[in-house]
Amino acid sequence: MGATPEDEKILMHSVLDYEKKPVHVYLTPTKLVIENNARPRCHDDTNDSLALGFQPSSRFISHVINLKEVIAVRSERRLQNKEDKLSLNPFQDSSLLQANKSKTTKAFYVYVIKRVSKHKWRHKICHFVSKDYGTCHLWIDKITEILRNPEWKRPKRLLVFINPVGGKRRGPQIFNEKVRPLFDLAGIYTEVVITKRQFHARDMIYEYDLQTVDGLVSVGGDGTFSEVLNGLLDRVNSEAGVEQTFRHSPKSPSLRIGIIPAGSTDAVVYSLAGINDPITSALQIILGDSIGMDVTAIYKKEEFIKYTVTMLGYGYYGDLLKESESLRWMGPKRYTWSGFKAFLANKAYEGEVSFLLASEEDSHPHDHNVCYAGCEKCKKSVVKNSQAISGKDNFLEYDLGGASEALPSTKRASYMMKDGWHRVKGRFCAINLVTISCRCALSPTGMSPSSHLGDGCMDLILIQDCSRVQYLRHLIRIPDAKADQ
């Protein structure tokens, strides 16, 4: 239910059949308004009704369709009756064929987003029947024109990378059966690349003319997305003359990356959309939905290695991933088996961690805020970080100093250096640095539930050397939404 603002311009009006009954339908730049009271009009013609200044009445509005949630509009092409079959024979006048055609194309469908649960999307079909062929196509043309509004940033051409061996090896099937039909419906042209080796997507991004596409799409798991992300960032920074050296400031790409989940954990798409559903992700790509994410640069002895958006793991998770690489034939179960082996080994490693604490106004692991699109915390952080970059904030130049310069911190089990850095030294079962919440099906709230997508901060989780029982308690707390690490 809803009303059209009185000052919103009415672009079209007609009496159409909707749900097998006549209704008044109004088109504005942002909405399709259906008025269920088809009260008599002096004129039913669209242009006449606009000229007379007809306006929808809020008393009778039964349905309002937000055009930003419309996927596509299409004419009805099926024949109403078998006797109307369009076949031209040598003795049939072409004008008769056109007359028959007009009988079968006076209806059109509007495909609209339908939210079936909190995060799961599908689409529904709204069926309209007009009085003639001309009116039908006038509506189709006008709605299509609005959907092509460049300000909505809907993609028209996409470069799609499909990992055929990721997860349960269902990437090509998921794309062809669930995603491609939706892209075709929305009129999106796709160039599909089935990756044949590691770094195939990255190498192709280096050479491809990216100005010919509106975005890249990764069909696979977190590893496939990581490869596409690193390929795009390497390309953009190379063209911008940015050297990827220690503590460099990478250039943000203007090209967007879409993700269709087809991997083992799908932590990136789960953290972004709240669900790892290919159809939901495809619909969000069609509508041009986007959200900014923090990207972490990884270095080894001041040498740049790669970018990541999920987490860094040293100790338990590092051992788990290293072991799982040789067990890809097991599919998603390889993580369970590798995690079990790492748990039994219960190794601890000597380590030293230095970090800068976030300010009080930044996010905190105890905020209990779930971050999704439109997060106010992330919006404020974007402004703050851009100001820091433009002002060349000197915190990046801080030296970690030596142990002799350390001052004890009364609030945390660490040493606070004179320049504001904190240092923790000891034996650790795991050192985890979380950029996003890392949600997945096994842990719906993620490793760090209140970690934001784009606040410029990371959550540091340190697990000191402990017994297997203590570490098991830690692992059990991860999927528990009510537990506190």
Coordinates of C-alpha atoms in Angstrom, one line a residue:
M1 CA 0.0 0.0 0.0
G2 CA 1.2 3.5 -0.7
A3 CA 0.3 6.7 -2.4
T4 CA 1.9 8.6 -5.2
P5 CA 3.2 12.0 -4.2
E6 CA 1.0 14.7 -5.7
D7 CA 3.9 16.6 -7.2
E8 CA 5.3 13.5 -9.0
K9 CA 4.8 13.7 -12.7
I10 CA 2.4 11.3 -14.3
L11 CA 4.0 10.0 -17.5
M12 CA 1.3 7.6 -18.6
H13 CA -2.2 6.5 -17.7
S14 CA -4.4 3.8 -19.1
V15 CA -7.2 1.5 -18.0
L16 CA -5.6 -2.0 -18.2
D17 CA -6.7 -5.5 -17.1
Y18 CA -4.7 -6.6 -14.0
E19 CA -5.5 -9.8 -12.2
K20 CA -8.4 -10.3 -14.6
K21 CA -10.1 -7.0 -13.7
P22 CA -9.9 -3.5 -15.1
V23 CA -7.8 -1.0 -13.1
H24 CA -6.3 2.4 -13.7
V25 CA -2.5 2.2 -14.1
Y26 CA -0.3 5.3 -13.7
L27 CA 3.4 5.5 -14.6
T28 CA 5.7 8.0 -12.9
P29 CA 9.5 8.3 -13.1
T30 CA 9.9 6.0 -10.1
K31 CA 6.6 4.0 -9.7
L32 CA 3.9 2.1 -11.3
V33 CA 0.7 2.9 -9.5
I34 CA -2.3 0.5 -9.7
E35 CA -5.7 2.0 -8.7
N36 CA -8.2 -0.8 -8.1
N37 CA -11.3 1.5 -8.6
A38 CA -11.8 1.6 -12.4
R39 CA -14.3 4.4 -12.1
P40 CA -15.8 5.7 -15.4
R41 CA -13.7 8.1 -17.4
C42 CA -14.7 10.4 -20.1
H43 CA -11.8 9.1 -22.1
D44 CA -9.8 5.9 -21.9
D45 CA -7.1 6.9 -24.3
T46 CA -3.7 7.5 -22.6
N47 CA -3.0 10.9 -24.1
D48 CA -6.5 12.2 -23.5
S49 CA -6.4 11.2 -19.8
L50 CA -3.1 12.9 -19.3
A51 CA -4.3 16.0 -21.0
L52 CA -7.3 16.1 -18.7
G53 CA -5.0 15.8 -15.7
F54 CA -6.2 12.6 -14.2
Q55 CA -4.4 11.8 -10.9
P56 CA -4.6 8.6 -8.8
S57 CA -6.6 8.8 -5.7
S58 CA -5.0 7.6 -2.5
R59 CA -8.3 6.1 -1.4
F60 CA -8.3 3.5 -4.2
I61 CA -4.6 2.7 -4.7
S62 CA -4.2 -1.0 -4.2
H63 CA -0.6 -1.6 -5.3
V64 CA 2.6 0.5 -6.0
I65 CA 5.5 -1.1 -7.9
N66 CA 8.9 0.6 -7.3
L67 CA 10.5 0.7 -10.7
K68 CA 13.9 0.4 -9.2
E69 CA 12.9 -3.1 -8.3
V70 CA 11.6 -4.0 -11.7
I71 CA 13.9 -6.5 -13.5
A72 CA 12.4 -6.2 -17.0
V73 CA 9.2 -5.7 -19.0
R74 CA 8.3 -8.0 -21.8
S75 CA 5.4 -8.4 -24.2
E76 CA 3.3 -11.6 -24.2
R77 CA 4.3 -13.6 -27.1
R78 CA 2.4 -16.8 -26.6
L79 CA -0.8 -17.3 -28.7
Q80 CA -4.1 -17.1 -27.0
N81 CA -5.8 -19.8 -29.2
K82 CA -4.6 -22.5 -31.4
E83 CA -6.6 -21.1 -34.3
D84 CA -4.6 -17.9 -34.1
K85 CA -1.4 -19.6 -35.2
L86 CA 0.7 -17.2 -37.2
S87 CA 1.5 -19.0 -40.5
L88 CA 1.9 -17.1 -43.7
N89 CA 0.9 -19.0 -46.9
P90 CA 1.2 -17.9 -50.5
F91 CA -2.5 -17.0 -50.6
Q92 CA -2.5 -15.0 -47.3
D93 CA -2.3 -11.2 -47.3
S94 CA 0.5 -9.9 -45.1
S95 CA -1.9 -7.3 -43.6
L96 CA -3.9 -10.2 -42.2
L97 CA -0.8 -11.6 -40.6
Q98 CA -0.3 -8.2 -38.9
A99 CA -3.9 -8.2 -37.8
N100 CA -3.5 -11.6 -36.2
K101 CA -0.3 -10.5 -34.6
S102 CA -2.0 -7.6 -33.0
K103 CA -4.4 -9.9 -31.3
T104 CA -1.6 -11.8 -29.5
T105 CA 0.6 -9.0 -28.3
K106 CA -1.7 -6.6 -26.5
A107 CA -0.5 -8.0 -23.1
F108 CA 2.8 -7.4 -21.3
Y109 CA 4.6 -8.7 -18.2
V110 CA 6.4 -6.7 -15.5
Y111 CA 9.0 -8.8 -13.6
V112 CA 9.4 -7.4 -10.1
I113 CA 11.6 -8.4 -7.1
K114 CA 9.9 -10.5 -4.5
R115 CA 11.4 -10.9 -1.0
V116 CA 10.5 -14.3 0.2
S117 CA 12.5 -14.1 3.4
K118 CA 14.8 -11.7 5.2
H119 CA 17.6 -12.0 2.7
K120 CA 16.3 -14.3 0.0
W121 CA 15.0 -12.8 -3.3
R122 CA 13.0 -14.1 -6.1
H123 CA 10.9 -12.4 -8.8
K124 CA 7.2 -12.3 -9.4
I125 CA 5.3 -11.5 -12.7
C126 CA 2.7 -8.8 -12.9
H127 CA 0.4 -9.4 -16.0
F128 CA -1.2 -6.4 -17.7
V129 CA -3.6 -6.5 -20.7
S130 CA -4.2 -3.4 -22.8
K131 CA -7.0 -2.7 -25.3
D132 CA -4.7 -2.8 -28.3
Y133 CA -1.3 -3.5 -29.7
G134 CA -0.2 0.1 -29.8
T135 CA -1.0 0.8 -26.2
C136 CA 0.8 -2.3 -25.0
H137 CA 4.0 -1.4 -26.7
L138 CA 3.7 2.2 -25.6
W139 CA 3.8 1.0 -22.0
I140 CA 6.7 -1.4 -22.7
D141 CA 8.8 1.3 -24.4
K142 CA 8.2 3.9 -21.7
I143 CA 9.0 1.5 -18.8
T144 CA 12.1 0.2 -20.6
E145 CA 13.3 3.8 -21.1
I146 CA 13.0 4.4 -17.4
L147 CA 14.8 1.2 -16.5
R148 CA 17.7 2.4 -18.7
N149 CA 18.3 5.5 -16.5
P150 CA 22.1 5.8 -16.3
E151 CA 21.8 7.1 -12.7
W152 CA 20.6 3.6 -11.7
K153 CA 23.9 2.1 -13.0
R154 CA 22.4 -1.1 -14.2
P155 CA 24.9 -3.3 -16.1
K156 CA 24.4 -3.9 -19.8
R157 CA 27.6 -6.0 -20.5
L158 CA 29.4 -8.3 -18.1
L159 CA 32.5 -10.3 -18.2
V160 CA 31.8 -13.6 -16.3
F161 CA 34.5 -15.9 -14.8
I162 CA 33.3 -19.4 -13.8
N163 CA 35.4 -21.7 -11.7
P164 CA 34.4 -25.3 -12.8
V165 CA 36.1 -27.1 -9.9
G166 CA 35.3 -24.8 -7.0
G167 CA 33.0 -26.1 -4.2
K168 CA 30.9 -29.0 -5.4
R169 CA 32.0 -28.4 -9.1
R170 CA 28.5 -26.9 -9.9
G171 CA 29.6 -23.5 -11.0
P172 CA 28.8 -23.9 -14.8
Q173 CA 25.4 -25.6 -13.9
I174 CA 24.5 -22.9 -11.4
F175 CA 25.2 -20.1 -13.9
N176 CA 23.5 -21.8 -16.9
E177 CA 20.4 -22.9 -15.0
K178 CA 19.8 -20.1 -12.5
V179 CA 21.7 -17.0 -13.5
R180 CA 22.0 -16.8 -17.3
P181 CA 18.1 -16.9 -17.8
L182 CA 17.8 -13.9 -15.4
F183 CA 20.6 -12.0 -17.2
D184 CA 18.9 -12.7 -20.6
L185 CA 15.6 -11.6 -19.2
A186 CA 17.1 -8.3 -18.1
G187 CA 18.8 -7.8 -21.5
I188 CA 22.3 -8.1 -20.1
Y189 CA 25.0 -9.4 -22.6
T190 CA 27.5 -11.7 -20.9
E191 CA 30.9 -13.0 -22.1
V192 CA 31.6 -16.2 -20.2
V193 CA 35.0 -17.5 -19.4
I194 CA 35.4 -21.0 -17.9
T195 CA 38.7 -20.8 -16.1
K196 CA 41.1 -23.6 -16.9
R197 CA 43.9 -23.0 -14.4
Q198 CA 44.9 -20.9 -11.4
F199 CA 45.3 -17.2 -12.3
H200 CA 43.5 -17.7 -15.6
A201 CA 41.0 -15.0 -14.6
R202 CA 43.7 -12.7 -13.3
D203 CA 45.8 -13.0 -16.5
M204 CA 42.7 -12.3 -18.7
I205 CA 41.8 -9.2 -16.7
Y206 CA 45.3 -7.9 -17.4
E207 CA 44.7 -8.0 -21.1
Y208 CA 41.0 -7.5 -21.6
D209 CA 39.5 -4.2 -22.8
L210 CA 37.7 -3.4 -19.6
Q211 CA 36.1 -0.3 -21.1
T212 CA 33.8 -2.5 -23.1
V213 CA 32.1 -4.0 -20.0
D214 CA 30.1 -2.6 -17.0
G215 CA 31.4 -5.1 -14.5
L216 CA 33.1 -8.4 -13.7
V217 CA 31.3 -11.4 -12.2
S218 CA 32.9 -14.2 -10.2
V219 CA 31.0 -17.5 -10.2
G220 CA 32.7 -19.7 -7.6
G221 CA 33.9 -19.4 -4.1
D222 CA 36.0 -16.9 -2.1
G223 CA 39.2 -18.0 -3.9
T224 CA 37.7 -17.2 -7.3
F225 CA 36.5 -13.8 -6.1
S226 CA 40.0 -13.1 -4.6
E227 CA 41.6 -13.8 -7.9
V228 CA 39.3 -11.5 -9.8
L229 CA 39.7 -8.8 -7.2
N230 CA 43.5 -9.0 -7.3
G231 CA 43.6 -9.0 -11.0
L232 CA 41.4 -5.9 -11.2
L233 CA 43.3 -4.0 -8.5
D234 CA 46.7 -4.9 -10.1
R235 CA 45.5 -3.7 -13.5
V236 CA 44.0 -0.4 -12.1
N237 CA 47.0 0.4 -10.0
S238 CA 49.4 -0.4 -12.8
E239 CA 47.5 1.9 -15.2
A240 CA 47.4 4.7 -12.5
G241 CA 51.2 4.4 -11.9
V242 CA 50.8 3.2 -8.3
E243 CA 53.7 1.0 -7.2
Q244 CA 52.5 -1.7 -4.9
T245 CA 55.2 -1.3 -2.3
F246 CA 55.2 -1.5 1.5
R247 CA 52.2 0.5 2.9
H248 CA 51.1 1.8 -0.5
S249 CA 47.8 3.5 -1.0
P250 CA 46.0 1.5 -3.8
K251 CA 43.6 3.2 -6.2
S252 CA 40.0 2.1 -5.9
P253 CA 38.6 0.7 -9.2
S254 CA 35.5 2.2 -10.8
L255 CA 34.5 -1.2 -12.3
R256 CA 32.3 -3.3 -10.0
I257 CA 32.6 -7.0 -9.2
G258 CA 29.6 -9.2 -8.8
I259 CA 29.7 -12.5 -7.0
I260 CA 27.6 -15.6 -7.7
P261 CA 28.1 -18.1 -4.9
A262 CA 29.3 -21.6 -6.1
G263 CA 32.1 -22.4 -3.6
S264 CA 32.6 -24.2 -0.3
T265 CA 32.0 -21.5 2.3
D266 CA 31.1 -18.3 0.2
A267 CA 32.0 -16.1 3.2
V268 CA 32.2 -12.9 1.1
V269 CA 28.8 -13.1 -0.5
Y270 CA 27.3 -14.4 2.8
S271 CA 28.7 -11.4 4.6
L272 CA 27.5 -9.0 1.9
A273 CA 24.0 -10.4 1.3
G274 CA 23.2 -12.4 4.4
I275 CA 22.7 -15.5 2.3
N276 CA 24.6 -17.6 -0.3
D277 CA 21.9 -17.9 -2.8
P278 CA 22.8 -17.6 -6.6
I279 CA 19.4 -16.2 -7.6
T280 CA 19.5 -13.5 -5.0
S281 CA 23.0 -12.4 -6.0
A282 CA 22.0 -12.4 -9.7
L283 CA 19.0 -10.2 -9.1
Q284 CA 21.1 -7.8 -7.1
I285 CA 23.6 -7.6 -9.9
I286 CA 20.7 -6.9 -12.4
L287 CA 19.4 -4.0 -10.3
G288 CA 22.9 -2.5 -10.1
D289 CA 23.1 -2.8 -6.3
S290 CA 26.6 -2.2 -4.9
I291 CA 28.3 -1.7 -1.6
G292 CA 31.9 -0.7 -0.7
M293 CA 34.2 -3.0 1.1
D294 CA 37.4 -2.7 3.0
V295 CA 40.4 -4.3 1.3
T296 CA 43.5 -5.4 3.2
A297 CA 47.0 -5.4 1.6
I298 CA 49.2 -8.3 2.8
Y299 CA 53.0 -8.0 2.9
K300 CA 55.8 -10.3 3.8
K301 CA 59.0 -8.6 5.0
E302 CA 57.8 -5.4 3.4
E303 CA 57.2 -7.2 0.0
F304 CA 53.6 -6.9 -1.3
I305 CA 51.9 -10.3 -1.6
K306 CA 48.2 -9.8 -2.4
Y307 CA 44.9 -8.2 -1.4
T308 CA 42.2 -9.8 0.7
V309 CA 38.7 -8.9 2.0
T310 CA 38.0 -11.7 4.4
M311 CA 40.6 -12.7 7.0
L312 CA 44.2 -13.4 7.7
G313 CA 44.9 -16.5 9.7
Y314 CA 48.2 -17.6 11.4
G315 CA 48.4 -20.8 13.4
Y316 CA 45.2 -23.0 13.4
Y317 CA 43.6 -21.5 10.3
G318 CA 46.8 -21.3 8.4
D319 CA 47.5 -25.0 9.1
L320 CA 43.9 -25.8 8.1
L321 CA 44.1 -24.1 4.8
K322 CA 47.5 -25.4 3.9
E323 CA 46.4 -29.0 4.6
S324 CA 43.1 -28.5 2.7
E325 CA 44.8 -27.4 -0.6
S326 CA 45.9 -31.0 -1.2
L327 CA 42.4 -32.3 -0.5
R328 CA 40.3 -30.3 -3.1
W329 CA 38.9 -33.6 -4.4
M330 CA 36.9 -33.8 -1.2
G331 CA 35.0 -30.6 -1.9
P332 CA 33.7 -28.6 1.1
K333 CA 34.3 -31.5 3.4
R334 CA 38.0 -30.9 3.1
Y335 CA 37.8 -28.0 5.6
T336 CA 36.1 -30.2 8.2
W337 CA 38.7 -32.9 7.9
S338 CA 41.7 -30.5 7.8
G339 CA 40.2 -28.6 10.8
F340 CA 39.9 -31.8 12.7
K341 CA 43.6 -32.7 12.0
A342 CA 44.7 -29.2 13.0
F343 CA 42.7 -29.4 16.2
L344 CA 44.3 -32.8 17.2
A345 CA 47.8 -31.4 16.5
N346 CA 47.1 -28.5 18.8
K347 CA 50.2 -26.6 17.7
A348 CA 51.2 -23.2 19.1
Y349 CA 53.6 -20.8 17.5
E350 CA 55.8 -18.0 18.9
G351 CA 54.6 -14.7 17.6
E352 CA 54.6 -11.0 18.1
V353 CA 51.7 -8.8 17.1
S354 CA 51.8 -5.0 16.8
F355 CA 48.6 -3.0 16.2
L356 CA 46.9 0.4 16.5
L357 CA 43.7 0.5 18.4
A358 CA 40.6 2.0 16.7
S359 CA 39.2 5.2 18.2
E360 CA 36.2 5.2 20.5
E361 CA 33.9 6.6 17.7
D362 CA 34.8 3.7 15.4
S363 CA 33.1 0.3 15.5
H364 CA 33.8 -2.2 18.2
P365 CA 33.3 -6.0 18.4
H366 CA 30.8 -5.5 21.3
D367 CA 28.6 -3.1 19.3
H368 CA 26.3 -6.0 18.3
N369 CA 25.5 -4.2 15.1
V370 CA 25.1 -6.2 11.9
C371 CA 26.5 -4.4 8.9
Y372 CA 24.7 -4.4 5.6
A373 CA 24.1 -2.0 2.7
G374 CA 23.5 1.6 3.8
C375 CA 25.3 1.2 7.2
E376 CA 25.7 4.6 8.7
K377 CA 29.0 3.6 10.5
C378 CA 30.6 2.7 7.1
K379 CA 29.3 5.9 5.5
K380 CA 31.0 8.0 8.1
S381 CA 34.2 6.0 7.9
V382 CA 34.4 6.6 4.1
V383 CA 34.4 10.3 4.7
K384 CA 36.9 10.1 7.5
N385 CA 39.3 7.8 5.6
S386 CA 39.2 10.0 2.5
Q387 CA 40.0 13.0 4.7
A388 CA 42.9 11.1 6.3
I389 CA 44.3 10.2 2.8
S390 CA 44.0 13.7 1.4
G391 CA 45.7 15.0 4.6
K392 CA 48.4 12.4 4.4
D393 CA 47.8 11.2 7.9
N394 CA 51.2 10.2 9.3
F395 CA 50.1 7.1 11.2
L396 CA 51.3 5.0 8.3
E397 CA 54.9 6.2 9.0
Y398 CA 55.0 5.1 12.7
D399 CA 57.9 3.0 13.6
L400 CA 57.1 -0.1 15.8
G401 CA 59.9 0.8 18.0
G402 CA 61.8 -1.5 20.4
A403 CA 60.8 -3.3 23.6
S404 CA 62.8 -0.8 25.7
E405 CA 60.3 1.9 24.6
A406 CA 57.3 0.0 25.8
L407 CA 54.9 1.3 28.4
P408 CA 52.6 -1.1 30.2
S409 CA 48.9 -0.9 29.3
T410 CA 46.5 -1.1 32.3
K411 CA 43.5 -2.1 30.2
R412 CA 44.9 -4.8 28.0
A413 CA 47.3 -7.7 28.2
S414 CA 49.8 -5.9 26.0
Y415 CA 52.5 -3.3 25.9
M416 CA 51.7 0.2 24.5
M417 CA 54.5 1.9 22.6
K418 CA 55.2 5.6 22.9
D419 CA 53.9 6.2 19.4
G420 CA 50.5 4.6 20.1
W421 CA 51.1 1.1 18.9
H422 CA 50.4 -1.9 21.1
R423 CA 52.5 -5.0 21.1
V424 CA 51.6 -8.5 22.2
K425 CA 54.2 -11.3 22.4
G426 CA 54.0 -14.9 23.3
R427 CA 52.9 -18.4 22.0
F428 CA 49.6 -18.5 20.1
C429 CA 47.3 -21.2 18.9
A430 CA 45.8 -18.8 16.4
I431 CA 46.2 -15.1 15.3
N432 CA 43.2 -14.0 13.3
L433 CA 42.7 -10.6 11.6
V434 CA 39.1 -10.3 10.4
T435 CA 38.2 -7.6 7.8
I436 CA 34.5 -8.6 7.4
S437 CA 32.3 -10.8 9.6
C438 CA 33.1 -14.0 7.5
R439 CA 29.6 -15.4 7.8
C440 CA 28.8 -18.7 6.2
A441 CA 26.3 -21.5 6.5
L442 CA 28.1 -23.2 9.4
S443 CA 28.5 -19.9 11.2
P444 CA 25.6 -17.6 10.2
T445 CA 26.8 -14.7 12.4
G446 CA 30.5 -15.1 11.4
M447 CA 33.8 -15.2 13.2
S448 CA 33.4 -11.6 14.3
P449 CA 29.6 -10.8 14.1
S450 CA 30.0 -7.0 14.5
S451 CA 32.8 -6.5 12.0
H452 CA 31.7 -3.9 9.5
L453 CA 32.1 -4.1 5.7
G454 CA 33.7 -0.7 5.1
D455 CA 34.5 1.1 8.3
G456 CA 38.3 1.1 7.8
C457 CA 38.9 -1.2 10.9
M458 CA 39.7 -4.9 11.4
D459 CA 39.0 -7.1 14.4
L460 CA 42.0 -8.8 15.9
I461 CA 41.4 -12.2 17.6
L462 CA 44.3 -13.6 19.6
I463 CA 44.1 -17.2 21.0
Q464 CA 47.0 -17.9 23.3
D465 CA 48.5 -21.3 23.8
C466 CA 45.9 -23.4 25.5
S467 CA 44.6 -27.0 25.9
R468 CA 42.5 -28.8 23.3
V469 CA 39.5 -28.5 25.6
Q470 CA 39.9 -24.7 25.9
Y471 CA 40.4 -24.3 22.1
L472 CA 37.3 -26.5 21.5
R473 CA 35.3 -24.1 23.6
H474 CA 36.5 -21.3 21.4
L475 CA 35.5 -23.1 18.3
I476 CA 32.0 -23.9 19.7
R477 CA 31.5 -20.2 20.5
I478 CA 32.1 -19.1 16.9
P479 CA 28.7 -20.3 15.4
D480 CA 26.8 -19.4 18.6
A481 CA 25.1 -16.0 18.1
K482 CA 24.8 -15.4 21.8
A483 CA 28.3 -16.3 22.8
D484 CA 31.0 -13.7 23.5
Q485 CA 34.6 -14.5 22.4

